[in-house]
Short mmCIF file of C-alpha atoms and ligand atoms in Angstrom, two decimals:
data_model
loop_
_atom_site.label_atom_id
_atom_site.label_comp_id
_atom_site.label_asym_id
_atom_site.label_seq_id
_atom_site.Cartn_x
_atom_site.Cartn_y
_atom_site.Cartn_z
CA UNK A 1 0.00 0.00 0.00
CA UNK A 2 1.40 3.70 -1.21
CA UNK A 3 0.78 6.38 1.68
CA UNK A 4 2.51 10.31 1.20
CA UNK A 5 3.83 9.83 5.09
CA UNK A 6 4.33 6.84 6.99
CA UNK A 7 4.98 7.70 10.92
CA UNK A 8 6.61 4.60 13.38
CA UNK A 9 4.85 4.91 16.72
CA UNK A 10 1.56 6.24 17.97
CA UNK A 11 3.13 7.89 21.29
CA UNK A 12 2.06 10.97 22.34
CA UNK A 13 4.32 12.61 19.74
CA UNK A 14 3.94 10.23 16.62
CA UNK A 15 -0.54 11.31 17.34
CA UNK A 16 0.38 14.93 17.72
CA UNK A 17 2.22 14.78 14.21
CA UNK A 18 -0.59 12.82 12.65
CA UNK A 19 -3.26 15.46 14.04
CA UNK A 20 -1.19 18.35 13.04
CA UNK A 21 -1.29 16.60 9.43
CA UNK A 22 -5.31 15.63 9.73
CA UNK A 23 -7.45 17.33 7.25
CA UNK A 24 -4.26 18.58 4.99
CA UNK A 25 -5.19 16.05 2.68
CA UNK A 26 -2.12 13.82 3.23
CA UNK A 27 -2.34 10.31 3.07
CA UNK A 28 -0.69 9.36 6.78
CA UNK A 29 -0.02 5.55 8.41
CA UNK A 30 0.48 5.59 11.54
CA UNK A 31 1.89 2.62 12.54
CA UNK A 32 2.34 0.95 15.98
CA UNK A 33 3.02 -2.09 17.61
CA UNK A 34 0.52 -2.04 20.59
CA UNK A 35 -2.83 -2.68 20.39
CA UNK A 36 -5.86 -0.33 19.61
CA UNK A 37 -7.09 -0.37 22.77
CA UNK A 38 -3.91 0.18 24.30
CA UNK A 39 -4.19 3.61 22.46
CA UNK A 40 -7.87 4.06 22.97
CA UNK A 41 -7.16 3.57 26.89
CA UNK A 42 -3.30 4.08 28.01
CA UNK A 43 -2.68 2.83 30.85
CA UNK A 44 -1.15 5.60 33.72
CA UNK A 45 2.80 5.19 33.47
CA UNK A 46 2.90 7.48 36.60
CA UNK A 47 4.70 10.30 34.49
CA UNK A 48 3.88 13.58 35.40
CA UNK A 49 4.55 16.08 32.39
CA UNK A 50 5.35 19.65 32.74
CA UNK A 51 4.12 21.71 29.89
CA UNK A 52 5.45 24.99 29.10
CA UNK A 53 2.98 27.81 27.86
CA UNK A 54 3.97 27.02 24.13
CA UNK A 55 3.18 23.90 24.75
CA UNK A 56 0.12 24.21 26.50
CA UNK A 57 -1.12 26.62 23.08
CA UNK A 58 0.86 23.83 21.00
CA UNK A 59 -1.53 20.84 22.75
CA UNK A 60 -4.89 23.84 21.86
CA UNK A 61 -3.76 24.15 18.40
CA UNK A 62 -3.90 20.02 17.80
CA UNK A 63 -7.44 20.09 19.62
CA UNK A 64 -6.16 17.62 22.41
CA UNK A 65 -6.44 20.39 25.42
CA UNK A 66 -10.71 20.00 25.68
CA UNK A 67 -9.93 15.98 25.76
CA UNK A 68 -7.47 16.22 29.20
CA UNK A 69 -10.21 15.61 32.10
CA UNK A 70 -10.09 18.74 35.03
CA UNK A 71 -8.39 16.37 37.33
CA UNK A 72 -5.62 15.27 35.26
CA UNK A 73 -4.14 18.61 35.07
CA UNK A 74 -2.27 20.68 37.62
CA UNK A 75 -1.23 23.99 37.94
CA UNK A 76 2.73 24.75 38.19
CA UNK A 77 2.64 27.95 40.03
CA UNK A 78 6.09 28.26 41.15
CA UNK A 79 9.15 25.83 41.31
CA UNK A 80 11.92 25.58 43.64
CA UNK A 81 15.51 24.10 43.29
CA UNK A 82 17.29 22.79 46.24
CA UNK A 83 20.67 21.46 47.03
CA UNK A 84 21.88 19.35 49.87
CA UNK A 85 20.42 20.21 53.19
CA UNK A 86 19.53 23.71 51.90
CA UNK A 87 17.14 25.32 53.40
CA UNK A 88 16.18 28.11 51.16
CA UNK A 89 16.60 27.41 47.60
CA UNK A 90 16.58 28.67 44.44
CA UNK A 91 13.03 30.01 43.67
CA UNK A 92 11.45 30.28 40.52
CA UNK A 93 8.61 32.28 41.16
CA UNK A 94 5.71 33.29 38.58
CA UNK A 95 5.70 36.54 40.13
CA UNK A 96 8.72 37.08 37.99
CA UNK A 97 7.43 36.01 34.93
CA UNK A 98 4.56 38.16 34.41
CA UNK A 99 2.06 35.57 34.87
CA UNK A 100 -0.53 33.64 36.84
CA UNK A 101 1.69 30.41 36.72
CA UNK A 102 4.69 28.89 35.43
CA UNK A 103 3.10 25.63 33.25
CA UNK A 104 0.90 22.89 33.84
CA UNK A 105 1.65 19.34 35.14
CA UNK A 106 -0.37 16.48 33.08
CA UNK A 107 -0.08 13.10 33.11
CA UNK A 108 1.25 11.36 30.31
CA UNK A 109 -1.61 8.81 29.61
CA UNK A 110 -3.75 11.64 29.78
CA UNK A 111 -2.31 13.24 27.17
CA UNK A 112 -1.69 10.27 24.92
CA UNK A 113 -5.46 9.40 25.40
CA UNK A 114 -6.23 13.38 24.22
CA UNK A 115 -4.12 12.74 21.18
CA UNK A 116 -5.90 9.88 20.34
CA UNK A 117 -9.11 10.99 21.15
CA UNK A 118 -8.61 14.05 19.19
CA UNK A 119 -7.33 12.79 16.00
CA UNK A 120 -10.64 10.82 15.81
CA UNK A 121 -12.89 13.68 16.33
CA UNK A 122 -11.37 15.60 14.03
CA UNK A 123 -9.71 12.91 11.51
CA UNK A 124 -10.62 14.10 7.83
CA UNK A 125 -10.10 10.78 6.81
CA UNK A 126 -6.73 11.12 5.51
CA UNK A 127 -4.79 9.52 8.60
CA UNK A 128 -4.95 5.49 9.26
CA UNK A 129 -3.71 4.42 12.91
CA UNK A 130 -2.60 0.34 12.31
CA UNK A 131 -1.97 -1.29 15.88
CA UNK A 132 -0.42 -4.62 16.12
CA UNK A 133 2.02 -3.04 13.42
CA UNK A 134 5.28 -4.03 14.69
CA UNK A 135 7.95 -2.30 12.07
CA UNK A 136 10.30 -5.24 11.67
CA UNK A 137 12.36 -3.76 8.69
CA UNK A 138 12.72 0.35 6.93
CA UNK A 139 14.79 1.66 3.62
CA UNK A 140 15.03 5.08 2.37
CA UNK A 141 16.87 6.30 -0.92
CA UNK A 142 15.87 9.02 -3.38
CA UNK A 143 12.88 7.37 -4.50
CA UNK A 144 11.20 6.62 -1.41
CA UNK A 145 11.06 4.76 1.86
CA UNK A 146 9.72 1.31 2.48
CA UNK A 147 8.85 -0.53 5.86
CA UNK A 148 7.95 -3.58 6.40
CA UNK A 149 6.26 -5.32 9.82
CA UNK A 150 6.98 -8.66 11.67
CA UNK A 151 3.75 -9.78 10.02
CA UNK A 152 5.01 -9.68 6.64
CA UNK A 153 2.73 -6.40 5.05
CA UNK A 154 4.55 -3.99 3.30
CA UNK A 155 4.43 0.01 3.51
CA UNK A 156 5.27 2.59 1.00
CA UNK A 157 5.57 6.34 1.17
CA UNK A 158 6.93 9.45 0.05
CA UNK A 159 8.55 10.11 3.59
CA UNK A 160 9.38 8.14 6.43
CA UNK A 161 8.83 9.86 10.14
CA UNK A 162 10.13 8.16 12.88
CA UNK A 163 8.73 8.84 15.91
CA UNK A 164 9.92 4.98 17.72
CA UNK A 165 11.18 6.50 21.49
CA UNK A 166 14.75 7.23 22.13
CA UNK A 167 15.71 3.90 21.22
CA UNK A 168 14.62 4.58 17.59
CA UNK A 169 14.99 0.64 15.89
CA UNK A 170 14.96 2.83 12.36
CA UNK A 171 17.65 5.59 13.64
CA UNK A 172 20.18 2.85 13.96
CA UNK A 173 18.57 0.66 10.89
CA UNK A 174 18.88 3.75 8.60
CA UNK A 175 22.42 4.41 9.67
CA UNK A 176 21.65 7.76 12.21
CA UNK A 177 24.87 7.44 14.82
CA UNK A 178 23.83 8.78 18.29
CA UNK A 179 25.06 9.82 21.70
CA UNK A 180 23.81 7.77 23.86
CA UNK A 181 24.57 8.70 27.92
CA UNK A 182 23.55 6.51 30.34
CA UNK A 183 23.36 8.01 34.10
CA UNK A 184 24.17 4.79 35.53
CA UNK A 185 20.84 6.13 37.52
CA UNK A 186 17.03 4.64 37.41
CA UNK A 187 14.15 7.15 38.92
CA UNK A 188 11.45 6.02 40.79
CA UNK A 189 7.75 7.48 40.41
CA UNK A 190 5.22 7.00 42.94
CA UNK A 191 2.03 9.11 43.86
CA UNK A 192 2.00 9.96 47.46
CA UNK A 193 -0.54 12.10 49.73
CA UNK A 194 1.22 14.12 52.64
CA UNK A 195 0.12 16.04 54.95
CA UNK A 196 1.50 19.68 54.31
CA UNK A 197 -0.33 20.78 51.10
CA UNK A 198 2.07 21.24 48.55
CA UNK A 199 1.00 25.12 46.96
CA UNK A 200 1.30 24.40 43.62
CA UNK A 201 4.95 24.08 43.63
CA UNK A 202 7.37 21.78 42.58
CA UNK A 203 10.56 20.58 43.91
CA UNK A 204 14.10 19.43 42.59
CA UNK A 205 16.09 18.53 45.42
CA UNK A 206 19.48 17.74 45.17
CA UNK A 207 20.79 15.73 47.89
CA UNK A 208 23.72 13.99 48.36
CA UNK A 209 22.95 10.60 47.27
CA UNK A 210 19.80 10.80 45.79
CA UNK A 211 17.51 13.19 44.38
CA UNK A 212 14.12 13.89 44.76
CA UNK A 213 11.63 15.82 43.20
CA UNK A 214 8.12 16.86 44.03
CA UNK A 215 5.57 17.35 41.35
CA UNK A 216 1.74 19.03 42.67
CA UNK A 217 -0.54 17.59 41.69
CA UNK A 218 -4.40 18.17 41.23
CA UNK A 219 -5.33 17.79 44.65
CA UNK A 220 -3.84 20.35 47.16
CA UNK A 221 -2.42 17.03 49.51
CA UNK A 222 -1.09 14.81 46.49
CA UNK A 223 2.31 15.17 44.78
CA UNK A 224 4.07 12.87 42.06
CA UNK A 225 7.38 11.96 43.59
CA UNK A 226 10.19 10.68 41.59
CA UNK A 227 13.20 9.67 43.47
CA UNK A 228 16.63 8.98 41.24
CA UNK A 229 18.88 6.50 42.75
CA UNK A 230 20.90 3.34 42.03
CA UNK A 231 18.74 0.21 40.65
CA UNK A 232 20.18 -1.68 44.21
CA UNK A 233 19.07 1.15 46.46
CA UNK A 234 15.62 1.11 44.60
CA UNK A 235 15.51 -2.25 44.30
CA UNK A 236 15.95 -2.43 48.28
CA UNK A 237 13.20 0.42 48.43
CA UNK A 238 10.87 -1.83 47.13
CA UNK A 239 11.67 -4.61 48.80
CA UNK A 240 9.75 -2.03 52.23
CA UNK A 241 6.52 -2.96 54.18
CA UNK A 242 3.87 -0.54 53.04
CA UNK A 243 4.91 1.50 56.74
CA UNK A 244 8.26 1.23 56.21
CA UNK A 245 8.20 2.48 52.67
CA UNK A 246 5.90 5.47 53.29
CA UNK A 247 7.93 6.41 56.85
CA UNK A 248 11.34 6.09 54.60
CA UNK A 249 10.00 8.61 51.92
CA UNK A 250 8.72 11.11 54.59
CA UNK A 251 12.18 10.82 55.78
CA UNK A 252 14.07 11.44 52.52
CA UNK A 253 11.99 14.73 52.52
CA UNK A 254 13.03 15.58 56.22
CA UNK A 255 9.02 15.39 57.26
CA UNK A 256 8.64 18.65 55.57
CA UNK A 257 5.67 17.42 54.10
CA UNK A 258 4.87 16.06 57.39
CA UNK A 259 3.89 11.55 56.82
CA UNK A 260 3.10 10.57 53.89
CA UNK A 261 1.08 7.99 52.16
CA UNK A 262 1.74 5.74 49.12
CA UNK A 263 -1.45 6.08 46.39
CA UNK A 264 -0.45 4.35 43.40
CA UNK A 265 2.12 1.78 41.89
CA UNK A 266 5.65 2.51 41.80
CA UNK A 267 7.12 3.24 38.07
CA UNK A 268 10.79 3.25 37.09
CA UNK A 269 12.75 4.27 33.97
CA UNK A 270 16.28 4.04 33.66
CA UNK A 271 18.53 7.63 33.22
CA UNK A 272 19.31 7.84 29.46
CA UNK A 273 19.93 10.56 27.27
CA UNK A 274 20.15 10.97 23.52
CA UNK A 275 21.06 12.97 21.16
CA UNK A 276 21.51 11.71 17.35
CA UNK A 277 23.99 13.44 14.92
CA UNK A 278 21.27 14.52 12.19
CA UNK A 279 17.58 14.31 12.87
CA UNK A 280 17.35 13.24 9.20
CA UNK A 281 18.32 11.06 6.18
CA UNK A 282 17.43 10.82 2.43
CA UNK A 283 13.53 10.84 2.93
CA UNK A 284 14.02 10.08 6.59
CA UNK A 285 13.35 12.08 9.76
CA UNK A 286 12.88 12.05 13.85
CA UNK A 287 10.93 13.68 16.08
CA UNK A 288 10.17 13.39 19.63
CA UNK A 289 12.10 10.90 21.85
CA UNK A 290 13.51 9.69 18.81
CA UNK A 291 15.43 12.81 17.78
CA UNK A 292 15.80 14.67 21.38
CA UNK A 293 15.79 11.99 24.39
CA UNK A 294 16.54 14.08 27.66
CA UNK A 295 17.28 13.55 31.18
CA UNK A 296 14.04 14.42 32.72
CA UNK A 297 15.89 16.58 35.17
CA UNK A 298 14.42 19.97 33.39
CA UNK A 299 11.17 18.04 32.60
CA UNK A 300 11.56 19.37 28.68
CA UNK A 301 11.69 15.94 26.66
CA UNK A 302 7.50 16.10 25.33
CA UNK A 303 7.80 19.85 25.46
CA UNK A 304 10.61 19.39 22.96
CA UNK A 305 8.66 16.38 21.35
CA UNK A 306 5.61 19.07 20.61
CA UNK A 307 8.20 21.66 18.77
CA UNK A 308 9.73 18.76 16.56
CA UNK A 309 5.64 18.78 15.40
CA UNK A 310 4.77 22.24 15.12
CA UNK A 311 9.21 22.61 13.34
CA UNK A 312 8.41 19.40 10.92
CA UNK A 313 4.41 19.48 10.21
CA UNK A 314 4.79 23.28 9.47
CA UNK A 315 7.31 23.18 6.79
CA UNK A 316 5.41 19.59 5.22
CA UNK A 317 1.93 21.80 5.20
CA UNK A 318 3.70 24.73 3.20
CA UNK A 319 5.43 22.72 0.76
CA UNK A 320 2.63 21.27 0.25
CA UNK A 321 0.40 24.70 -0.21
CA UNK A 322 3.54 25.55 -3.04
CA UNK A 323 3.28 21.91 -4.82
CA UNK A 324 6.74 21.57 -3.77
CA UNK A 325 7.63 17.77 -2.53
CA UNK A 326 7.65 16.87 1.23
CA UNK A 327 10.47 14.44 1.59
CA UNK A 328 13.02 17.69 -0.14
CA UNK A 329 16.16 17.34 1.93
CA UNK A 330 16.43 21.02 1.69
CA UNK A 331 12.99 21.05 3.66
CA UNK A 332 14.65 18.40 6.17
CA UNK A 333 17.85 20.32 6.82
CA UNK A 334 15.93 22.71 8.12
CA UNK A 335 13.82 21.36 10.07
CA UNK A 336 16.60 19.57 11.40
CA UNK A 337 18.59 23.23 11.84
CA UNK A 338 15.47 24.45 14.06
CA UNK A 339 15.09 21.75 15.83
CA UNK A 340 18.94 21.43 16.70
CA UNK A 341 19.35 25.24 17.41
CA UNK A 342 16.33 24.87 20.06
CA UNK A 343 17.23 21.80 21.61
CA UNK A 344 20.94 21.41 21.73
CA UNK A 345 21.82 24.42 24.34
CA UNK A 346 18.94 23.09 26.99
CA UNK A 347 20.07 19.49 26.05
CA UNK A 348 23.80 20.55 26.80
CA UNK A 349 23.21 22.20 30.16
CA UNK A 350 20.35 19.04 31.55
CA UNK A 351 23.67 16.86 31.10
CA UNK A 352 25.98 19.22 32.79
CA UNK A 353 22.97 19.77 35.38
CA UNK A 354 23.08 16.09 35.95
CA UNK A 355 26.55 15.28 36.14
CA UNK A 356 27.12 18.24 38.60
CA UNK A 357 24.46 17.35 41.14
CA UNK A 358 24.64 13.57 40.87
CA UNK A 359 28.48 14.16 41.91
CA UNK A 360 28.70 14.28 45.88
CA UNK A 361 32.70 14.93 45.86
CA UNK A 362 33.80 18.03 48.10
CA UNK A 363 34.67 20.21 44.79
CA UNK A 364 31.75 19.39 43.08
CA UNK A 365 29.78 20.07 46.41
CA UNK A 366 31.16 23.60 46.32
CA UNK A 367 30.31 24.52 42.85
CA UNK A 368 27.19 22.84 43.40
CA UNK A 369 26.44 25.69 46.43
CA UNK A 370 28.49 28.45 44.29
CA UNK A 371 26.16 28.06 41.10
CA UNK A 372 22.47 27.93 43.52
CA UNK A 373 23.42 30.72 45.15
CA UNK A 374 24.57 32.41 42.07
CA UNK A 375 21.38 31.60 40.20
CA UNK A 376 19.34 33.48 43.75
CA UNK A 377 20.99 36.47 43.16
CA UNK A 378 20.73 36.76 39.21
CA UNK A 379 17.32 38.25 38.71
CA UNK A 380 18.39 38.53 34.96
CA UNK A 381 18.91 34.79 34.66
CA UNK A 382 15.72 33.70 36.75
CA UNK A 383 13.56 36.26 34.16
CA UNK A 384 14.75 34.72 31.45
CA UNK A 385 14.41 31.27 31.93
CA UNK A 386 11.37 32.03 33.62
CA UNK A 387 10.47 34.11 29.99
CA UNK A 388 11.62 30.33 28.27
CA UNK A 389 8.80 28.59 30.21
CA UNK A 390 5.68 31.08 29.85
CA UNK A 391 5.91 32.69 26.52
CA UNK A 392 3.19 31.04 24.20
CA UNK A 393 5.90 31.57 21.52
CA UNK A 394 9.24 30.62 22.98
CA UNK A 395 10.66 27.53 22.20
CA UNK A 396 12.93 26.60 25.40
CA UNK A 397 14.03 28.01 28.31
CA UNK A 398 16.48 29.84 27.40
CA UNK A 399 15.72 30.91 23.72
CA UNK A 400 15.60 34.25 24.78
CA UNK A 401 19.30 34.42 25.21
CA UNK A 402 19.87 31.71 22.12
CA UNK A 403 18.13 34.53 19.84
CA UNK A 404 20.39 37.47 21.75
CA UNK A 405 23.00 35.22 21.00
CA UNK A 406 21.99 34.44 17.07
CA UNK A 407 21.73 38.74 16.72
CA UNK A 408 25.53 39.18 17.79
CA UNK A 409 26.90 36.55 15.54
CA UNK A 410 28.68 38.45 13.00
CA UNK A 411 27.08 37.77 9.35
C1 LIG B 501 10.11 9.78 34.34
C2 LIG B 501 9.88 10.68 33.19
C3 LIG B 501 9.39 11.95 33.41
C4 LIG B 501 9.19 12.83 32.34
N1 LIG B 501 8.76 14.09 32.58
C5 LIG B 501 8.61 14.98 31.56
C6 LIG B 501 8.18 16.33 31.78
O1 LIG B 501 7.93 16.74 32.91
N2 LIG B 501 8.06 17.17 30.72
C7 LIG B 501 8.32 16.75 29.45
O2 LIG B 501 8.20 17.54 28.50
N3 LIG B 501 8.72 15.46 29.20
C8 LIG B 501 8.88 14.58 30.21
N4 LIG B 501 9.28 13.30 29.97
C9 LIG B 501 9.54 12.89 28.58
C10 LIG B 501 8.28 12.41 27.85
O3 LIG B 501 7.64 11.39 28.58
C11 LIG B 501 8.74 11.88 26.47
O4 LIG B 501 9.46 12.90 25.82
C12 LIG B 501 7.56 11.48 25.58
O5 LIG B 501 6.79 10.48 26.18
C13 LIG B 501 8.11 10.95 24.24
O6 LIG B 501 7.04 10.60 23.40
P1 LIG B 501 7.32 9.85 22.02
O7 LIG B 501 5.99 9.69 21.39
O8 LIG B 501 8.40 10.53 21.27
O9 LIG B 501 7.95 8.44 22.42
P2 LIG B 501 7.33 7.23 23.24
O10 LIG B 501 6.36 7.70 24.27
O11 LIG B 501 8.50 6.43 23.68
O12 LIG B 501 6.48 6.40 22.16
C14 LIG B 501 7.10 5.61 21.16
C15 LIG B 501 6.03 4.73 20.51
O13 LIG B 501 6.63 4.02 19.43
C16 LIG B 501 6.19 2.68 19.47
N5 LIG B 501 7.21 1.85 18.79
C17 LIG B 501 8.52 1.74 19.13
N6 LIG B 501 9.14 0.89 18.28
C18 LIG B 501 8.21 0.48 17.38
C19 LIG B 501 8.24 -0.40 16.25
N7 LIG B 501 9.37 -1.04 15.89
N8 LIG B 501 7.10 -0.59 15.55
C20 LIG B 501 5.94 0.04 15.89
N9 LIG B 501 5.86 0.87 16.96
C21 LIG B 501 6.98 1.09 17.69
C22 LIG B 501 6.06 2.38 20.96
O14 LIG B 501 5.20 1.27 21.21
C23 LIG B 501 5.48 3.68 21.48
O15 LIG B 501 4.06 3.71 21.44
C24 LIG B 501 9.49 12.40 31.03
C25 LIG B 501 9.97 11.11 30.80
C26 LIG B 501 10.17 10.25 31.87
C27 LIG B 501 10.70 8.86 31.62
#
């Protein structure tokens, strides 16, 4: 069968792409290996996703913000970092940024089940989703790409879009070399009441040994909490007596959410980050996970997902206005130039972020205390991450300075 676009993976990001594409008159496969009702119904993974303010307009544009239920979204009013046994922080406040909050926390089967149910509310009939398509084989050369499932059918199209998580099967089989950087770290996610509400802020707390992080949630006495550790010490977590595990989280918090209270399963994910060379090939490209996977540290890797859409759908939906051909690799490159000037500073500093405050040596300890406390008195620096995260039109935290930067480049 011939299709114009054929997308690998119905996550969150691969449905966002295909619903940016509905109604253009496209013929788009979506292809995935889980089942339909898998999709229809996604099970909660326990992530908690912040959304910046372009992405929060981003998830409006694609019709998927009217599908996310009341109670599935949270508001991010104000986030704080800490390090060690700090007591004070380094406060990101909204007050700062000019508005009523700094993003919204949703979780991530909420929003895949949006994406889904949007693109069949407002499917022109020009996108297919095929579950139980398990993409077992892919080529791309100059006169087209080809994919072909464990089952045996066979896929044609104009352009390939690979949207497969950050450990992309048709990155590698198409020949895109990556960085891959493993954190030697797994994080733990686990819904917990407390007792102290939490004010609609979150925490990233830097401790020696582990670090925590605190993510409000809907209700004012519920929090997601994701822990990063070794796989042993989490392994030995969860090896606790319901008492035991709920006393030993209070404790990692030093009560000051006073006890607390175990709600849901515990999740983990192993620390990996990614980062290919080219987010394209001959009639070939990535988006989401599968181009940008990052350390969820700065919560950015579905925020960054959302602008590989809006970078790659926009330029396929004006070539096609001009009659010009999708797949051009002059239309690739630059998508692939956007998308690499907005993610590659933010992907840069996560790592460095990580390294730093996963490292519990004396020197690192210091800088770890110089930069905090450099970062509470830079007003300048707070604003303009601060501007990163709330303008509807910014791309990343820092763009502001990335454009300042682009302006004194000399030409
Ligand atoms: C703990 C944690 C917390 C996070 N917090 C945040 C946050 O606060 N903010 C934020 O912006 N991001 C966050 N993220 C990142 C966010 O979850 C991801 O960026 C996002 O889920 C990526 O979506 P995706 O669709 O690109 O990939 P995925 O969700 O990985 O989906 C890939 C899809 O491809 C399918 N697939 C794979 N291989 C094949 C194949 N061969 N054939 C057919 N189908 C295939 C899979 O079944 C899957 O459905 C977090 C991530 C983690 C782990």
């Amino acid at each position: 069968m011939s299709w114009d676009i054929v997308v690998i993976g119905a996550g969150p990001v691969g449905l966002c792409f295909a619903r940016a594409l509905a109604g253009s008159g496209l013929r788009v496969a979506v292809l995935e290996q889980q089942p339909g009702s898998v999709l229809e119904n996604p099970e909660d993974d326990g992530r908690e996703i912040a959304l910046t303010h372009r992405s929060h307009r981003l998830l409006h544009d694609y019709g998927l913000w009217p599908h996310i239920a009341d109670e599935n979204v949270a508001t991010l009013r104000d986030a704080v970092v800490l390090d060690g046994d700090d007591e004070q922080g380094l406060l990101f406040s909204h007050r700062e940024s000019g508005q009523s909050q700094l993003g919204w926390l949703v979780s991530n089967h909420a929003i895949r089940r949006a994406a889904w149910q949007a693109l069949q509310a407002e499917n022109a009939g020009n996108v297919e989703i095929i579950d139980n398509a398990r993409v077992a084989h892919v080529e791309a050369n100059a006169h087209g790409a080809k994919v072909r499932l464990a089952d045996g059918r066979e896929f044609a199209a104009e352009l390939l879009v690979a949207a497969d998580s950050r450990f992309s099967e048709s990155r590698r089989a198409l020949g895109i070399r990556a960085d891959f950087l493993d954190f030697g770290r797994s994080m733990l996610l686990v819904r917990m009441r407390h007792e102290v509400p939490h004010d609609s802020v979150s925490w990233e707390w830097f401790r020696y040994g582990q670090t925590l992080a605190l993510l409000p949630l809907h209700d004012a006495n519920t929090s997601s909490v994701v822990l990063t550790l070794t796989r042993a010490e989490l392994d030995a977590l969860l090896a606790l007596d319901e008492d035991s595990f709920n006393a030993d989280i209070a404790c990692r918090f030093d009560g000051r959410l006073g006890q607390m209270q175990r709600i849901s399963a515990c999740r983990q994910y192993p620390l990996v980050g990614v980062y290919p060379e080219r987010f394209y090939s001959t009639r070939f490209a990535l988006i989401g996970d599968a181009a940008v996977g990052m350390h969820p540290v700065t919560a950015h890797g579905f925020n960054f997902g959302l602008l590989s859409v809006d970078a790659l759908a926009r330029r396929i939906l004006d070539a096609l206005q001009h009659g010009e051909p999708i797949w051009h690799e002059r239309l690739l490159a630059d998508y692939d130039a956007e998308h690499r000037a907005a993610t590659r500073p933010l992907y840069l500093a996560t790592t460095l972020v990580a390294r730093l405050y996963g490292d519990d040596r004396p020197p690192a300890k210091a800088l770890r205390k110089l930069a905090l406390g450099a970062g509470r008195l830079a007003k300048p620096f707070r604003q303009l991450v601060m501007h990163g995260l709330t303008h509807p039109d910014e791309d990343m935290p820092l763009g502001g300075l990335r454009k300042w930067a682009m302006r004194l480049r000399p030409r």
